[in-house]
Short mmCIF file of C-alpha atoms and ligand atoms in Angstrom, two decimals:
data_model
loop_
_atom_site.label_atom_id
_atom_site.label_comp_id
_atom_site.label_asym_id
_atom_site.label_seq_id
_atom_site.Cartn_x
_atom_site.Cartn_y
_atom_site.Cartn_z
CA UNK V 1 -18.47 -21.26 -2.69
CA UNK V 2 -19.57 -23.54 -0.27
CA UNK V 3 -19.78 -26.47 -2.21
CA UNK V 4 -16.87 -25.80 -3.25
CA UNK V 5 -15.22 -25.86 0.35
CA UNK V 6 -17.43 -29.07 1.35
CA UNK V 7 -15.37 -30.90 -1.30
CA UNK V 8 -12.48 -29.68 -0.21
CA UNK V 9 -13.06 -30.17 3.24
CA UNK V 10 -14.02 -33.57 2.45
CA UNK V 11 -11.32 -34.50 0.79
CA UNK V 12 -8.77 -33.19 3.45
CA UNK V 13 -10.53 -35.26 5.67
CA UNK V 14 -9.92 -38.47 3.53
CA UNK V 15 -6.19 -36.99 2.69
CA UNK V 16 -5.40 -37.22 6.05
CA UNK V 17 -6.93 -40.51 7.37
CA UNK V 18 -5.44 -42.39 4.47
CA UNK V 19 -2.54 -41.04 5.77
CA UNK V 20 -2.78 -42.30 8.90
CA UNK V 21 -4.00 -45.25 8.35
CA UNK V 22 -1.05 -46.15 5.97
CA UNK V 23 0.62 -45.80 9.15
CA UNK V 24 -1.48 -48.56 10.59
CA UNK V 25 -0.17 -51.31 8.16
CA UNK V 26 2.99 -52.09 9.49
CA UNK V 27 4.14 -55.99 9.19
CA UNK V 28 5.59 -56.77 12.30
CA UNK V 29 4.61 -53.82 14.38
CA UNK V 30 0.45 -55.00 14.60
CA UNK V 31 -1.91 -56.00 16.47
CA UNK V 32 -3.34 -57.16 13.56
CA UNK V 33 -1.06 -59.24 12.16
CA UNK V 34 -0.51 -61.50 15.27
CA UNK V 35 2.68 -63.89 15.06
CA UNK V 36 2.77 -64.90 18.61
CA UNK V 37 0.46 -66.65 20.65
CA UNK V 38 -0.46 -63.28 22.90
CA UNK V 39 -1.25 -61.02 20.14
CA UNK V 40 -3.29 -64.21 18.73
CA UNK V 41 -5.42 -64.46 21.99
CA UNK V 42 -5.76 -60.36 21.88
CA UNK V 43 -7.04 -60.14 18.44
CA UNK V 44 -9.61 -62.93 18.85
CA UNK V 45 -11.21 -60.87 21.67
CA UNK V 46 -10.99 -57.99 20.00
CA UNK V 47 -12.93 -59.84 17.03
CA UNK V 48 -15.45 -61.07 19.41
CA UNK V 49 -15.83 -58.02 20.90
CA UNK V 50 -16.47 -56.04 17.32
CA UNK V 51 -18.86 -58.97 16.53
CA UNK V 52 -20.86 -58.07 19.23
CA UNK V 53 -20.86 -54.63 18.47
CA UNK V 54 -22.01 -54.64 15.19
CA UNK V 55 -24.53 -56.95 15.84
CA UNK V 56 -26.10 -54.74 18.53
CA UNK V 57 -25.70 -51.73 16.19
CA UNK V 58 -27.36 -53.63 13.26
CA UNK V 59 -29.86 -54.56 15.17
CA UNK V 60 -30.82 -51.47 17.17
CA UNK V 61 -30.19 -49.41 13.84
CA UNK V 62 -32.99 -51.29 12.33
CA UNK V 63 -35.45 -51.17 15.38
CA UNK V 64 -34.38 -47.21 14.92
CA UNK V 65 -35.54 -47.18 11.55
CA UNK V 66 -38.81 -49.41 11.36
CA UNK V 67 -39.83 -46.97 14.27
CA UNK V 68 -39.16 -44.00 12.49
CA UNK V 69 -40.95 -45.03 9.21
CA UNK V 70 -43.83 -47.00 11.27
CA UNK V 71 -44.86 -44.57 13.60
CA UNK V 72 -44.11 -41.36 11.87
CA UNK V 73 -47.22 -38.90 11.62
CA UNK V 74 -49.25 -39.39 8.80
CA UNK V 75 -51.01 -36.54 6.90
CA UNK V 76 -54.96 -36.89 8.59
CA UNK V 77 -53.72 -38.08 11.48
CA UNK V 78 -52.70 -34.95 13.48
CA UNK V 79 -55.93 -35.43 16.00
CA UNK V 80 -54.78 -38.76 16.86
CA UNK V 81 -53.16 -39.80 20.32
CA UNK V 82 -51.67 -43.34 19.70
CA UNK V 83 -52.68 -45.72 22.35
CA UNK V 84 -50.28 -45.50 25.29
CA UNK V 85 -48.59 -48.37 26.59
CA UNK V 86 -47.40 -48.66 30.11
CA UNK V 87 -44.56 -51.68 30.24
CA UNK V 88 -44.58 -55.05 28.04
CA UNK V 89 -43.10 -57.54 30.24
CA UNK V 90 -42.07 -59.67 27.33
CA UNK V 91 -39.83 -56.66 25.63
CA UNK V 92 -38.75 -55.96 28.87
CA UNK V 93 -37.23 -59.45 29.57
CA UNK V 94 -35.70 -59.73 25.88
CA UNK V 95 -33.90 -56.64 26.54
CA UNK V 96 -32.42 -57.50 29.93
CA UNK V 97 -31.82 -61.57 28.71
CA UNK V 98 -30.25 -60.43 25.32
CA UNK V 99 -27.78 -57.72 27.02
CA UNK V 100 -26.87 -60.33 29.85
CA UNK V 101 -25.75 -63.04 27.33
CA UNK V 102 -23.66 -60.84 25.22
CA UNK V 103 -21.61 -59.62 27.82
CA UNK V 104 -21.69 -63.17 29.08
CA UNK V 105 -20.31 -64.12 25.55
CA UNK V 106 -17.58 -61.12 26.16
CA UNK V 107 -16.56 -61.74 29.51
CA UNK V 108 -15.80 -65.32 29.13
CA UNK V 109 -13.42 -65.62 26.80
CA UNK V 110 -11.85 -62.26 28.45
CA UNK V 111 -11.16 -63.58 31.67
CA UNK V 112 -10.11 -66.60 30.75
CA UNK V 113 -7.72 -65.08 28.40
CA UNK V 114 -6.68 -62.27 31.42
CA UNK V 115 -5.31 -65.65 33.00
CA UNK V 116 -3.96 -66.94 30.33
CA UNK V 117 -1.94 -64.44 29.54
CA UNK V 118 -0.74 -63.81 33.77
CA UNK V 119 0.25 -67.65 34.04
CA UNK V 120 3.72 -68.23 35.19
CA UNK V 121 3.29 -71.32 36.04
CA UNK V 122 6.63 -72.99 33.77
CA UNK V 123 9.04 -70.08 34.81
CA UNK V 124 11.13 -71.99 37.10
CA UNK V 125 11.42 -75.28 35.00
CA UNK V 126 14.30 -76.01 33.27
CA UNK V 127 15.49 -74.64 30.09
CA UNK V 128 12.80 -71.84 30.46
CA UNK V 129 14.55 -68.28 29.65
CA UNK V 130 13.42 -64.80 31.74
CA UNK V 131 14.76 -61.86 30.57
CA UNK V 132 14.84 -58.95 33.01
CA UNK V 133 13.69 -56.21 30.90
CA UNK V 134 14.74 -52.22 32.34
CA UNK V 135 13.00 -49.16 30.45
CA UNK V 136 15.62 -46.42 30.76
CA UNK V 137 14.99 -43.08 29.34
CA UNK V 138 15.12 -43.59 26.06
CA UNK V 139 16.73 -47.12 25.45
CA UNK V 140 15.37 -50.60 26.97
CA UNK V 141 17.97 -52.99 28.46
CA UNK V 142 17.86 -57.36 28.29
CA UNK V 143 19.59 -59.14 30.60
CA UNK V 144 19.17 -62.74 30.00
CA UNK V 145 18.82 -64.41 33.81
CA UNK V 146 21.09 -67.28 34.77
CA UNK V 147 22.56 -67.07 30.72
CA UNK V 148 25.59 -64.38 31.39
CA UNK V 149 24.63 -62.50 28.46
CA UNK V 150 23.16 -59.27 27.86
CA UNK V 151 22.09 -56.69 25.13
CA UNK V 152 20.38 -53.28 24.67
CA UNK V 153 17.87 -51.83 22.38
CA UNK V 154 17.75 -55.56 20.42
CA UNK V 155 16.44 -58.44 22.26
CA UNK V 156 16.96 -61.98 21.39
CA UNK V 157 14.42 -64.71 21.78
CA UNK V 158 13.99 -68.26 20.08
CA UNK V 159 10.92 -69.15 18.45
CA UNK V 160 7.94 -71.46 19.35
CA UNK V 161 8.75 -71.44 23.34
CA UNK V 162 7.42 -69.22 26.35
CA UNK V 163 10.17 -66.73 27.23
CA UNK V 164 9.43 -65.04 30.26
CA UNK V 165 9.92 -61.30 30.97
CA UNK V 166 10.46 -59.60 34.30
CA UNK V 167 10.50 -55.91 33.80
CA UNK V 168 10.91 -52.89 35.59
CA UNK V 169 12.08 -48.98 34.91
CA UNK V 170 15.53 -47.43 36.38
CA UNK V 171 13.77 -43.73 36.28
CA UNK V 172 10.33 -43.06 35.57
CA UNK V 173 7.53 -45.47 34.18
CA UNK V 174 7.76 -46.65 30.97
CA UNK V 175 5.65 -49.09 28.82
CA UNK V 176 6.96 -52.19 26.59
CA UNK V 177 4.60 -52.39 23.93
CA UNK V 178 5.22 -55.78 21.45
CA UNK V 179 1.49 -55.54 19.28
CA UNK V 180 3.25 -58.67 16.99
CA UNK V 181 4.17 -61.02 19.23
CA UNK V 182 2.27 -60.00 22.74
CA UNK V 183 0.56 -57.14 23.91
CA UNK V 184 1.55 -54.62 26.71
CA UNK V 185 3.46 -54.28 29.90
CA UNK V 186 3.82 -50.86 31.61
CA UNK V 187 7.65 -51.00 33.93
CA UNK V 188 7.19 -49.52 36.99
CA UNK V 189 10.38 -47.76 38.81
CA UNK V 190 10.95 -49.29 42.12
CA UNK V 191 10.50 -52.69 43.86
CA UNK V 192 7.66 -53.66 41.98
CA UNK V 193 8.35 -56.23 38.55
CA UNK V 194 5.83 -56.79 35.96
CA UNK V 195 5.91 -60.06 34.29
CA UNK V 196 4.64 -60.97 30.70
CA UNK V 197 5.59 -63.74 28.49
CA UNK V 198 6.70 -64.23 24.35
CA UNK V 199 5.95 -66.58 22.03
CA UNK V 200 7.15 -66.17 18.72
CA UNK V 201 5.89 -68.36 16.03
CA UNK V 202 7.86 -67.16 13.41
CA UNK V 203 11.31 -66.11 13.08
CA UNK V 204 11.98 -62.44 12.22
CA UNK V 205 12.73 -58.99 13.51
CA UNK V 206 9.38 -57.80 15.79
CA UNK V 207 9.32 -53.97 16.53
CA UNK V 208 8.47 -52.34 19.71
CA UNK V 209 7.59 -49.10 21.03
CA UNK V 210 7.69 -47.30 24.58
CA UNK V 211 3.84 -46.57 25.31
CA UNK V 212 3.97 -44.27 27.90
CA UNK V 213 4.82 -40.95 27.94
CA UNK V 214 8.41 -40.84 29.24
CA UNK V 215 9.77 -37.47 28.38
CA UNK V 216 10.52 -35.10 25.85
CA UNK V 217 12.37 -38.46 23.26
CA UNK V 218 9.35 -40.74 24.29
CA UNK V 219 8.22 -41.09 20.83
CA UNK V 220 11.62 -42.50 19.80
CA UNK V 221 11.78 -45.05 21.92
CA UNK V 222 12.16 -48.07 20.03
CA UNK V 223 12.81 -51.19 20.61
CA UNK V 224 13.10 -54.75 17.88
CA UNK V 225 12.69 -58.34 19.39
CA UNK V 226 14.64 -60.75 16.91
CA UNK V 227 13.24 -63.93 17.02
CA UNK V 228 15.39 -67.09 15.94
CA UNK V 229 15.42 -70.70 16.03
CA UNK V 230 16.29 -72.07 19.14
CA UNK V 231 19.78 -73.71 17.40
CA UNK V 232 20.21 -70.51 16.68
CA UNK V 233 19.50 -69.03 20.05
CA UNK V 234 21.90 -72.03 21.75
CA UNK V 235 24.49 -70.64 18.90
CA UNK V 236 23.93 -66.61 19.77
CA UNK V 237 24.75 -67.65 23.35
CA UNK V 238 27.69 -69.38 23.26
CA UNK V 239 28.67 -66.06 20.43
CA UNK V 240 27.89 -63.72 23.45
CA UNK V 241 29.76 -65.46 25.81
CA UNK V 242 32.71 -65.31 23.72
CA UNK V 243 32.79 -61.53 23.18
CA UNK V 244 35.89 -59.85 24.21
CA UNK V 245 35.58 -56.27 24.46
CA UNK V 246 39.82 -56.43 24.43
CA UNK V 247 39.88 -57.98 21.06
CA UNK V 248 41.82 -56.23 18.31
CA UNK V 249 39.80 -54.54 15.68
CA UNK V 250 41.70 -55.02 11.74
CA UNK V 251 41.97 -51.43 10.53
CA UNK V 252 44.42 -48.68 11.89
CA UNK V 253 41.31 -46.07 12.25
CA UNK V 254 39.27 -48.54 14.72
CA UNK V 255 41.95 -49.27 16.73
CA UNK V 256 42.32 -45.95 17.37
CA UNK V 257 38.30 -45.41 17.72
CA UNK V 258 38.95 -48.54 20.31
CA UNK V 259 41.09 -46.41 22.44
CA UNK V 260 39.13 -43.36 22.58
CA UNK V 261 36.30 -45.24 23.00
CA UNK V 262 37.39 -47.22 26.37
CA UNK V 263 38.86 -43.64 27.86
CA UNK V 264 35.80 -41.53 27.46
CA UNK V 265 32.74 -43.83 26.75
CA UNK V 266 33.39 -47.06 28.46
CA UNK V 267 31.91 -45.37 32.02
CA UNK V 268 28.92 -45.59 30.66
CA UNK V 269 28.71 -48.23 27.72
CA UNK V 270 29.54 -51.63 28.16
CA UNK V 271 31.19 -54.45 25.25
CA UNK V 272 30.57 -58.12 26.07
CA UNK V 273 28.52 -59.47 29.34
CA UNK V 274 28.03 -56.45 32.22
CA UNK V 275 25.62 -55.07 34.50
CA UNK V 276 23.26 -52.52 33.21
CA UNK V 277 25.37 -49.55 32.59
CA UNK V 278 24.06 -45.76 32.23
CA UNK V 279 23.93 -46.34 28.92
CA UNK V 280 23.34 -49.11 26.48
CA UNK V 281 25.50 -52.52 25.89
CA UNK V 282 27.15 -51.99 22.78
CA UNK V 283 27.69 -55.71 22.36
CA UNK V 284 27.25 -57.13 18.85
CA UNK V 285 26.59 -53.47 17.25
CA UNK V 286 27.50 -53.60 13.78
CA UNK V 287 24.30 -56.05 13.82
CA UNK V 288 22.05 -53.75 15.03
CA UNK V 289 18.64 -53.12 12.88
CA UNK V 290 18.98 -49.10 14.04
CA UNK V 291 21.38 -47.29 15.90
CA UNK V 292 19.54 -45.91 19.72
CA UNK V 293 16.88 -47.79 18.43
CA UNK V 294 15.74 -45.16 15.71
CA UNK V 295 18.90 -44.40 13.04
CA UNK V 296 19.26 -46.72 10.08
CA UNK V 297 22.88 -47.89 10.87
CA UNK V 298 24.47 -45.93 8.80
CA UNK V 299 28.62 -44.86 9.30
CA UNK V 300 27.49 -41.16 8.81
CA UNK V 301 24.24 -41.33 11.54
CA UNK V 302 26.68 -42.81 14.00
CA UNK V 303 29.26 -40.25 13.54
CA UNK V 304 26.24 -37.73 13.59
CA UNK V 305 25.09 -39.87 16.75
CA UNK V 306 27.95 -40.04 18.63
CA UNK V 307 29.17 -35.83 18.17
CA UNK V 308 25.41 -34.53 18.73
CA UNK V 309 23.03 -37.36 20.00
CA UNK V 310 20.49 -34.70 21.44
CA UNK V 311 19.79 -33.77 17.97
CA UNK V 312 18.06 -36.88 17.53
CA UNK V 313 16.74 -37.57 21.19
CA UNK V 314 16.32 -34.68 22.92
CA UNK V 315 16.69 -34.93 26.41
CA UNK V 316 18.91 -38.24 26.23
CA UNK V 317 21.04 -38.92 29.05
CA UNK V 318 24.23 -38.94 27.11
CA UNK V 319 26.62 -36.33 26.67
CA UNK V 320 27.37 -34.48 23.64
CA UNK V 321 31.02 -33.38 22.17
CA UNK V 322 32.61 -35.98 24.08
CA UNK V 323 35.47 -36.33 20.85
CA UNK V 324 36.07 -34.47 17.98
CA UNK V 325 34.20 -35.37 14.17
CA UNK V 326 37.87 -37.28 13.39
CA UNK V 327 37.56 -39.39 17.27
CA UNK V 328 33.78 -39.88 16.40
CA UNK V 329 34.67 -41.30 12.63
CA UNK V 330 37.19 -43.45 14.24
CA UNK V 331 34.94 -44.77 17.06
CA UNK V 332 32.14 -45.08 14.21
CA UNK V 333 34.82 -47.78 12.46
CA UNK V 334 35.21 -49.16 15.56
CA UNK V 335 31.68 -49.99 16.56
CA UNK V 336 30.59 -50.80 13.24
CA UNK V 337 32.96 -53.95 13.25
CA UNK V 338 31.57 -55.17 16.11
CA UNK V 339 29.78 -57.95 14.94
CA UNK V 340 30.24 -60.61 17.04
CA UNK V 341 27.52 -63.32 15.90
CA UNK V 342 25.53 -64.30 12.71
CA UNK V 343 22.68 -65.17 14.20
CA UNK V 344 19.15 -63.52 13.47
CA UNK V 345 21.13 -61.56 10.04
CA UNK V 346 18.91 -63.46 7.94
CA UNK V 347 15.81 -63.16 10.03
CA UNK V 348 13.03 -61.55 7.70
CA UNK V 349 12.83 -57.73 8.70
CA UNK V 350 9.99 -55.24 8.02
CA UNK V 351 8.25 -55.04 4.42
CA UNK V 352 9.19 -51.49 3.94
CA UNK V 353 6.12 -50.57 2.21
C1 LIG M 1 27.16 -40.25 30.62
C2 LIG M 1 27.02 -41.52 30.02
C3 LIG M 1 27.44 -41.72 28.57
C4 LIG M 1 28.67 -41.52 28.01
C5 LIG M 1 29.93 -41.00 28.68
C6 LIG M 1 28.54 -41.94 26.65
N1 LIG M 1 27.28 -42.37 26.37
FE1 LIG M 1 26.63 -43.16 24.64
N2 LIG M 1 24.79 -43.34 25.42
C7 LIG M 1 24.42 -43.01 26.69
C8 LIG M 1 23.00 -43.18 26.85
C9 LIG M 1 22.19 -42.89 28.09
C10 LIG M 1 22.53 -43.65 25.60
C11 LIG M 1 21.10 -43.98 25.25
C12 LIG M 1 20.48 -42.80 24.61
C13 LIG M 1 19.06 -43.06 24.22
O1 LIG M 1 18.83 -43.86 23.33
O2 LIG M 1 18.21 -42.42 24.84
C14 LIG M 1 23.67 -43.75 24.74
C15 LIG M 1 23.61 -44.25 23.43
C16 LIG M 1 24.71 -44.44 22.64
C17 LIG M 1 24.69 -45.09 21.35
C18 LIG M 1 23.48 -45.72 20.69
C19 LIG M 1 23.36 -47.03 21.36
C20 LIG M 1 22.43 -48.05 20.82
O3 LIG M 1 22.08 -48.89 21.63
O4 LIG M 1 22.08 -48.06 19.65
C21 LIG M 1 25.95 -45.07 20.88
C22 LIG M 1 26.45 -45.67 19.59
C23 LIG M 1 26.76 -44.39 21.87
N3 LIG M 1 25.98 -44.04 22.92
C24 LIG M 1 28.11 -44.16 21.72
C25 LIG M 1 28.87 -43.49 22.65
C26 LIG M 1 30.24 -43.12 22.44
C27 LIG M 1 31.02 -43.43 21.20
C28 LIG M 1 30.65 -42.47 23.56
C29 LIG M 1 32.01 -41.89 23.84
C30 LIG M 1 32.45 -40.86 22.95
C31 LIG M 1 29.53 -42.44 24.48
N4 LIG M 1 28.46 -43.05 23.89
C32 LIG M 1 29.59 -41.91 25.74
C33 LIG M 1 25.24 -42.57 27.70
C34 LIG M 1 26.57 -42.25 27.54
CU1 LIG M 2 9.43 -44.61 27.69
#
């Protein structure tokens, strides 16, 4: 019987950490697949810092067992009383020396890379972008500083440059968490902004996650950083620039969604360049990797979304039964046309393995 349940237990135990670790292989959303020059820095300390550990474990393992084979009692011996040794200054020394140049070998490397990673110094030239980042419960907000453009939920970046991020929370603190590309910035309601920067080496779509315990949706607040050329980034611009949240949608169904959707969900949502709104800019939608950073953009999830959107964040700050299923289908055509730039379609996405 209980062999029988070691086994089993056993192989629970393996069940469930393959599981979880087949959670831990994500493409673009890990720390160990750096494609930025952050998350490269960040995984060559944590390298050197596993480096170290194993060799101190080797080698203190192996002290641990010569001892315990060495000095074990033997069979006639039980009379004897080893001879007793008060301090060896030579051990002594190699085991305050040894200690003092591994951590010298640690902390080097760390605190130059701690300033590394805190240098602003090209903010302010030219041509350098800052995005002021805001973590809202649940959705994240981009406004692009001195560019007139804005987005929600997606942010844009072009590749191989430093793009600078000032960031800060509207309600309670929340954490932007980019393990592909950087590493971590908590946003902190109030005055004070955290800064971090980006750079991408490769284009494709990056995916994020809010790391601090926000509220009851925390764990579905996601985020993707799409990261294009920088002709591509000059082209998304000028696209952005040129929405016009006026402009006519083609079938007879979204212009009717277009209506509803400027009387009852334009006080909160916003179409083309705005100030941060209650809720998220809707600019550009229809290109949207997920829908409130979290539905595969489907017609159906958005209608779903739009009638009953605290069945799939609870707790979100928007409203439910604002329009009827027939309003919500018709505002679902209109969004879903809303696609106001080609830039960053082709970006590589996710291996969905
Ligand atoms: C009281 C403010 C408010 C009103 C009114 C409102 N929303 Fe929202 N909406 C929000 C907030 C807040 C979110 C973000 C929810 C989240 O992700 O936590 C949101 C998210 C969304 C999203 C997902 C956005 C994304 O970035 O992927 C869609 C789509 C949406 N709303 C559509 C609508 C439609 C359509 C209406 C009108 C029928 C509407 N909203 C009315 C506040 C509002
Ligand atoms: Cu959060």
């Amino acid at each position: 019987m209980r062999g029988w349940m070691g086994k089993f237990r056993s192989l629970f135990l393996f069940g469930t950490l393959a599981l979880i670790l087949s959670g831990c292989g994500k493409d673009n959303l890990s720390a160990l697949k750096p494609k930025g020059y952050s998350s490269e820095l960040i995984l060559d300390l944590m390298l050197i810092s596993i480096a170290i550990m194993i060799f101190v474990f080797v080698i203190v393992m192996a002290i641990y067992a010569f001892v315990l084979v060495r000095y074990r009692q033997k069979k006639d011996d039980e009379d004897i009383i080893p001879k007793q040794v008060e301090g060896n200054k030579a051990l002594e020394v190699i085991w305050t020396v040894i200690p003092i140049i591994l951590l010298l070998v640690l902390a080097v490397p760390t605190v130059q890379a701690t300033f590394d990673l805190a240098d602003r110094s090209t903010q302010d030239d030219d041509g350098v972008l800052t995005v002021e980042v805001t973590g809202n419960q649940y959705w994240w907000h981009f406004n692009y500083k001195g560019e007139e453009i804005s987005s929600s939920q997606e942010l844009y970046i072009p590749t191989g440059e430093r793009v600078y991020l000032d960031m800060k929370a509207s309600d309670v603190l929340h954490s932007f968490w980019l393990p592909s590309i950087a590493g971590k910035m908590d946003t902190l309601p109030g005055e004070n902004i955290n800064t971090m920067y980006l750079e991408a080496y490769e284009e494709g779509v990056y995916w994020g996650h809010c790391t601090e315990l926000c509220g009851p949706s925390h764990s579905l607040m996601d985020f993707r950083v799409v990261a294009v050329s920088q002709d591509e980034f000059e082209q998304l611009k000028e696209d952005f620039r040129n929405i016009d949240p006026e402009a006519k949608p083609e079938t007879d169904s979204a212009v009717e969604g277009q209506k509803t959707f400027n009387n009852k969900c334009m006080s909160c949502h916003a179409i083309g360049n705005a100030p941060m709104g209650v809720g998220p800019n809707l600019s550009n939608f229809a290109n949207r990797e997920r829908i409130a950073g979290i539905l595969e953009p489907t017609k159906e999830n958005l209608v779903s979304w739009i009638t009953n959107p605290d069945e799939h964040k609870p707790g979100n700050k928007m409203p439910a039964n604002l329009v009827d299923e027939q309003q919500a289908e018709e505002i679902a055509d209109y969004l879903l046309q809303l696609d106001h730039t080609d830039v960053g379609e082709d970006a590589p996405t996710q291996s969905e393995e």
